Short mmCIF file of C-alpha atoms in Angstrom, two decimals:
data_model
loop_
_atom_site.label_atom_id
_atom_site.label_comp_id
_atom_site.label_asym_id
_atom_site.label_seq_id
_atom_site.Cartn_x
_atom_site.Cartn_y
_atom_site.Cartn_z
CA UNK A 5 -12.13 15.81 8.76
CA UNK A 6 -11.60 16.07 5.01
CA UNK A 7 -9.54 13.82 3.26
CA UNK A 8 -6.40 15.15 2.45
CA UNK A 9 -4.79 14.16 -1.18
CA UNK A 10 -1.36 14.50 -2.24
CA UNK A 11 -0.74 15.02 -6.11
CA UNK A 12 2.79 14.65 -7.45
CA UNK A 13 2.94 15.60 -10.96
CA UNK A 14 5.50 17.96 -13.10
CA UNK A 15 3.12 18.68 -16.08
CA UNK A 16 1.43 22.19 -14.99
CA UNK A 17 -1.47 21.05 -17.20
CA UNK A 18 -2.53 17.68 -15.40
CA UNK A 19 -1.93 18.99 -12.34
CA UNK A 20 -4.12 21.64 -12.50
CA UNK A 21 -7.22 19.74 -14.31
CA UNK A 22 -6.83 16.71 -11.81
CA UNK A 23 -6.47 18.79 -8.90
CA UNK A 24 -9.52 21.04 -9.94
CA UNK A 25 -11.64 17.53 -10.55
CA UNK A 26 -10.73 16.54 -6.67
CA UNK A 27 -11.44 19.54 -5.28
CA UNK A 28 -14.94 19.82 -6.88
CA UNK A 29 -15.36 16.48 -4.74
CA UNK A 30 -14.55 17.85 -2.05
CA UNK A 31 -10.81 17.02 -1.47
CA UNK A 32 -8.08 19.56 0.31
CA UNK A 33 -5.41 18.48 -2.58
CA UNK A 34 -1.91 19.61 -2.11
CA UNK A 35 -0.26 19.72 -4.91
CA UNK A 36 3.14 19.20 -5.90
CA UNK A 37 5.82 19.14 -9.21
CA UNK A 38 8.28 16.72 -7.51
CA UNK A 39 8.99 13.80 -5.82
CA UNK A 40 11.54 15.49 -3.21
CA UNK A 41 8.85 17.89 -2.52
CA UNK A 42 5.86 15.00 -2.02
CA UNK A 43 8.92 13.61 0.34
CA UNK A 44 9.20 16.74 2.60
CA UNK A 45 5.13 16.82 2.79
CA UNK A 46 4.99 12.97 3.56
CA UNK A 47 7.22 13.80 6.50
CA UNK A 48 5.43 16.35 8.33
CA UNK A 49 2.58 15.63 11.38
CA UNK A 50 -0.38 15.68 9.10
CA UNK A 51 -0.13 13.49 5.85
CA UNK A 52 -2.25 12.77 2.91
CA UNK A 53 -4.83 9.75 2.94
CA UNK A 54 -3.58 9.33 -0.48
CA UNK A 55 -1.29 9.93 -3.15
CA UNK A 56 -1.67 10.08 -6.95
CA UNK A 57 1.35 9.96 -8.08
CA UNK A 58 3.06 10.58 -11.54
CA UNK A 59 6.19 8.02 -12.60
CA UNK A 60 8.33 10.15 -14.65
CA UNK A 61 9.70 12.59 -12.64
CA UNK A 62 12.57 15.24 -12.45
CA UNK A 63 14.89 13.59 -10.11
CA UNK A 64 13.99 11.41 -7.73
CA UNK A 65 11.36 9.27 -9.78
CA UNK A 66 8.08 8.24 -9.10
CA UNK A 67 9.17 4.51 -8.33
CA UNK A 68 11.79 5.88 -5.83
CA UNK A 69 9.30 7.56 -4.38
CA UNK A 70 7.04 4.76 -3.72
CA UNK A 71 9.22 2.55 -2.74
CA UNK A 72 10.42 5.51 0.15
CA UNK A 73 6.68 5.41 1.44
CA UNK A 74 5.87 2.12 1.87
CA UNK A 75 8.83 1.49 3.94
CA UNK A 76 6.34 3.23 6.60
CA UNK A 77 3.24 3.65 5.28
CA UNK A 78 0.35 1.59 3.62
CA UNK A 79 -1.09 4.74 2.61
CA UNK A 80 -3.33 4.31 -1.03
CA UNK A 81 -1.00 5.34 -3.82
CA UNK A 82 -2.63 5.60 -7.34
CA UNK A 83 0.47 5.80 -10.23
CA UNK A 84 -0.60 7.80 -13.16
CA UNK A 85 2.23 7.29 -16.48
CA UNK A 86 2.37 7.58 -19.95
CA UNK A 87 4.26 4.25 -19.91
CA UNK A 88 1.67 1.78 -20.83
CA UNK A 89 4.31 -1.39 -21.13
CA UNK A 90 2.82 -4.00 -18.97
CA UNK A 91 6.65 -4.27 -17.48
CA UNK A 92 6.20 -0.96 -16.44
CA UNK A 93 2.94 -1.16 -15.15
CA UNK A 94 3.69 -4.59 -13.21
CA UNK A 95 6.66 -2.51 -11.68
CA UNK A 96 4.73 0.09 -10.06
CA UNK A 97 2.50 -1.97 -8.40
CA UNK A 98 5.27 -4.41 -7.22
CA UNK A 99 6.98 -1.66 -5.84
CA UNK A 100 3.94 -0.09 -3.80
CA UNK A 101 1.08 0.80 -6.30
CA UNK A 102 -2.41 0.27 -5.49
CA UNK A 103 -3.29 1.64 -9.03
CA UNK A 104 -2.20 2.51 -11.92
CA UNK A 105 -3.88 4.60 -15.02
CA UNK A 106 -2.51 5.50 -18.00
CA UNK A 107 -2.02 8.75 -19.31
CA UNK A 108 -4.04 10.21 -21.32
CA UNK A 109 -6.84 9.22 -18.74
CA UNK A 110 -10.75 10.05 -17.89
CA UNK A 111 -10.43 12.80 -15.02
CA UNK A 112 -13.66 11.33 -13.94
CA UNK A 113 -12.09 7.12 -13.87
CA UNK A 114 -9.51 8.79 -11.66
CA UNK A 115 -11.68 10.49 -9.29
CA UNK A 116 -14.13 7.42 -9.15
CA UNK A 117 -10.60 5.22 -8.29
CA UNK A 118 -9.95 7.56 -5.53
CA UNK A 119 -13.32 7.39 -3.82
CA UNK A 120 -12.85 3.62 -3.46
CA UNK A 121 -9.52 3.46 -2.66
CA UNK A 122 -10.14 6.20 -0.03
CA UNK A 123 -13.40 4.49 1.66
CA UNK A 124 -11.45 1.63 1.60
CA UNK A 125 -8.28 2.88 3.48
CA UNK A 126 -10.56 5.16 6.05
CA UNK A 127 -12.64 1.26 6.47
CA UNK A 128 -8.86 -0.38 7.57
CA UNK A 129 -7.74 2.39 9.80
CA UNK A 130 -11.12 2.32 11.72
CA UNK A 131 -11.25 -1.60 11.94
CA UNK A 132 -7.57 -1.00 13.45
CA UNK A 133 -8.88 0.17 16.43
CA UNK A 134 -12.08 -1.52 16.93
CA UNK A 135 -13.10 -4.37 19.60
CA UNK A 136 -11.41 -5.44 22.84
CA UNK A 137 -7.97 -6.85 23.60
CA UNK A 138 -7.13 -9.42 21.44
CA UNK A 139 -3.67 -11.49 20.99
CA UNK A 140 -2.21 -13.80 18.49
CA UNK A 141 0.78 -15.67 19.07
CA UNK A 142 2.39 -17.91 17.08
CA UNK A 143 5.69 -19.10 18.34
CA UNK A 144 8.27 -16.04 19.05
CA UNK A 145 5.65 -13.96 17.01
CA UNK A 146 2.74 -11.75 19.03
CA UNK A 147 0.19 -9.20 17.15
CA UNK A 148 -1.54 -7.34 19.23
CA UNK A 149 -4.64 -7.03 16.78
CA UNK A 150 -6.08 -4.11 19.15
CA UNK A 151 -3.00 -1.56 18.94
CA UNK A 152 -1.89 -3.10 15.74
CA UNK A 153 1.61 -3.71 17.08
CA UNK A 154 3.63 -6.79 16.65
CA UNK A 155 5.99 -8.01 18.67
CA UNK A 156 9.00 -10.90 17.68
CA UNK A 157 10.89 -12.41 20.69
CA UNK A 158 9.84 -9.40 22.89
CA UNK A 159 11.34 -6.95 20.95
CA UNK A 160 8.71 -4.93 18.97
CA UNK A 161 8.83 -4.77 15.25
CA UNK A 162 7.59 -2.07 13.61
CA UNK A 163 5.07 -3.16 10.32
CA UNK A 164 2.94 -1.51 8.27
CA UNK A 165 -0.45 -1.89 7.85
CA UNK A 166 -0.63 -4.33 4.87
CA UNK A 167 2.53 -6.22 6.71
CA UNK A 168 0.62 -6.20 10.16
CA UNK A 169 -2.77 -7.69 8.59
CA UNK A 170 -0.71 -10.42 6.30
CA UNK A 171 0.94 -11.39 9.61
CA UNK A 172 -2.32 -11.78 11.25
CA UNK A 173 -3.80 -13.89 8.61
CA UNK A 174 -0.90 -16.53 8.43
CA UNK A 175 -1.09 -16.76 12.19
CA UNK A 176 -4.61 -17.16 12.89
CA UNK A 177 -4.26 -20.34 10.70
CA UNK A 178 -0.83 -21.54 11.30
CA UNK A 179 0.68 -24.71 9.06
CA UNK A 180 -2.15 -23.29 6.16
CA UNK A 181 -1.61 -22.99 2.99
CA UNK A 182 -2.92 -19.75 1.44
CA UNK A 183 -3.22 -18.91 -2.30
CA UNK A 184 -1.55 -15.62 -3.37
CA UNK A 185 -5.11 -14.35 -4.84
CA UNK A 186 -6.65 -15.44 -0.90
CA UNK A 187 -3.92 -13.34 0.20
CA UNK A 188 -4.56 -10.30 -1.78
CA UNK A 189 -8.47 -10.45 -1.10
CA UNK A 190 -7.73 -10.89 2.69
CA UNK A 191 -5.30 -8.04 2.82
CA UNK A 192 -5.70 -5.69 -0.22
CA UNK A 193 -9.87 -6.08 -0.66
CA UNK A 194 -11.79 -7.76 -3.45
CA UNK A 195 -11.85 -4.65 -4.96
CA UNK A 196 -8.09 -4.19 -5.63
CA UNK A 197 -6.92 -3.59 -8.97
CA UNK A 198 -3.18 -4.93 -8.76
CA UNK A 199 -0.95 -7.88 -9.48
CA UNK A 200 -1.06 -10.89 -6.94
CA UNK A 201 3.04 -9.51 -7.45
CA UNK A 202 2.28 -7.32 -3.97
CA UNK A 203 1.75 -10.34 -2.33
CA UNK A 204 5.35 -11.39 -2.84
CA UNK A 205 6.49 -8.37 -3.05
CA UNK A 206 5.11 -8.28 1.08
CA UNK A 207 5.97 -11.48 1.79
CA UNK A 208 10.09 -10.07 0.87
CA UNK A 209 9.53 -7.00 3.26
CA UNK A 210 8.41 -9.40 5.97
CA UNK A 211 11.12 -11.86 5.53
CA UNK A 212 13.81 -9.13 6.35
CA UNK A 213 11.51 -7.49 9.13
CA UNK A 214 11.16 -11.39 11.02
CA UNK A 215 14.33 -12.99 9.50
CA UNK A 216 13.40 -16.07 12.17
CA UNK A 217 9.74 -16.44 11.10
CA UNK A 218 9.40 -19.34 9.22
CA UNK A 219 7.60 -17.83 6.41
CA UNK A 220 7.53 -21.17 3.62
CA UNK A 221 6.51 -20.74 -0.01
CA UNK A 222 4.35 -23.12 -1.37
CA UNK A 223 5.75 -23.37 -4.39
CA UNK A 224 3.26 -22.03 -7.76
CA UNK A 225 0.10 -21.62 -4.87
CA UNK A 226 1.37 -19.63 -2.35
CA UNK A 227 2.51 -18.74 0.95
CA UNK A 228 2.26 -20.48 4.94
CA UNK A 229 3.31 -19.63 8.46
CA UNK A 230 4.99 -23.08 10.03
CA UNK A 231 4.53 -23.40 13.64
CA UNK A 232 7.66 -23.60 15.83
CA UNK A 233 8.60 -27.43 16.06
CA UNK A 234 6.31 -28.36 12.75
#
């Protein structure tokens, strides 16, 4: 199946020369000049593997529109802005980004970006569904590691695919300390090009998902998953 790319960006110019660069690689780009629009394609049966993604938007912005997809997806978003303030930079990956590249950029950098991030995602989803049945628990807490699902008292709780695999690694090793930058090779790859910021910023969406969990901070290393009674 080719690998479908979604490209959000209003400038007629960019869009055109990145979206003829990923098509000479092969791509099927779909390409759109708004974040409400990327939102409506998000939503239908058949999604794109990955989104680049420009910030400054008409409307709903490119930050907004992040933060939307990650609520359900860990889908490979690459931010492309001409804000090149480190603030602005650490924002977009905090809220979602997997990437970021400042305009005016190589066509060529961006395409090589999305070939890794892309082998990358297509190496998670098929290691989702690989090997027999296997079950954590820890406590209330149960991942089902071979249908990716994860359950909390029973009651299943839906995560995403970053959320499901940081789960997993705190409760294979319960009462273990991990460092944030352990945590973003385990989850993100050692070839991610982020902030060890999405490593908190996770650690947040997980808190609210399993409000019970005793997820503890260790306090300027990182992050542990106490065992019930510890």
């Amino acid at each position: 199946m080719d690998t479908y790319i979604g490209l959000v960006e209003d400038d007629d110019n960019i869009r055109e020369i990145v979206k003829t660069y990923l098509e000479k690689e092969g791509y099927r780009v779909e390409d759109v000049d708004s974040a409400e629009q990327a939102w409506e394609l998000f939503n239908k049966s058949t999604k794109p593997d990955l989104w680049v993604l420009d910030i400054m938007l008409p409307g709903m912005d490119g930050y907004e529109f992040c933060k939307k997809v990650r609520t359900h997806s860990e889908v490979p978003i690459i931010i492309i802005s001409a804000k090149d303030e480190e603030v602005d930079k650490i924002l977009g990956l905090e809220l979602g980004g997997d990437d970021y590249m400042t305009k005016p950029f190589s066509p060529r950098e961006l395409v090589a970006r999305v070939k890794r991030h892309v082998k990358r995602w297509k190496q998670m989803q098929k290691g989702s569904g690989a090997g027999g049945e296997e079950t954590i628990l820890s406590g209330n807490l149960e991942l089902n590691v071979t249908e990716r699902l994860a359950f909390y008292a029973g009651e299943e709780v839906e995560t995403t695919q970053k959320e499901f695999e940081m789960l997993r690694v705190l409760a294979e090793h319960e009462n273990k300390a991990f460092s944030r930058e352990t945590l973003l090779e385990s989850v993100w790859g050692m070839d991610y090009f982020g902030s060890d910021r999405a490593v908190d910023d996770l650690m947040k969406r997980l808190r609210k998902k399993f409000p019970d969990l005793d997820l503890e901070t260790v306090w300027g290393y990182g992050y542990r998953l106490r065992s019930p009674g510890s």
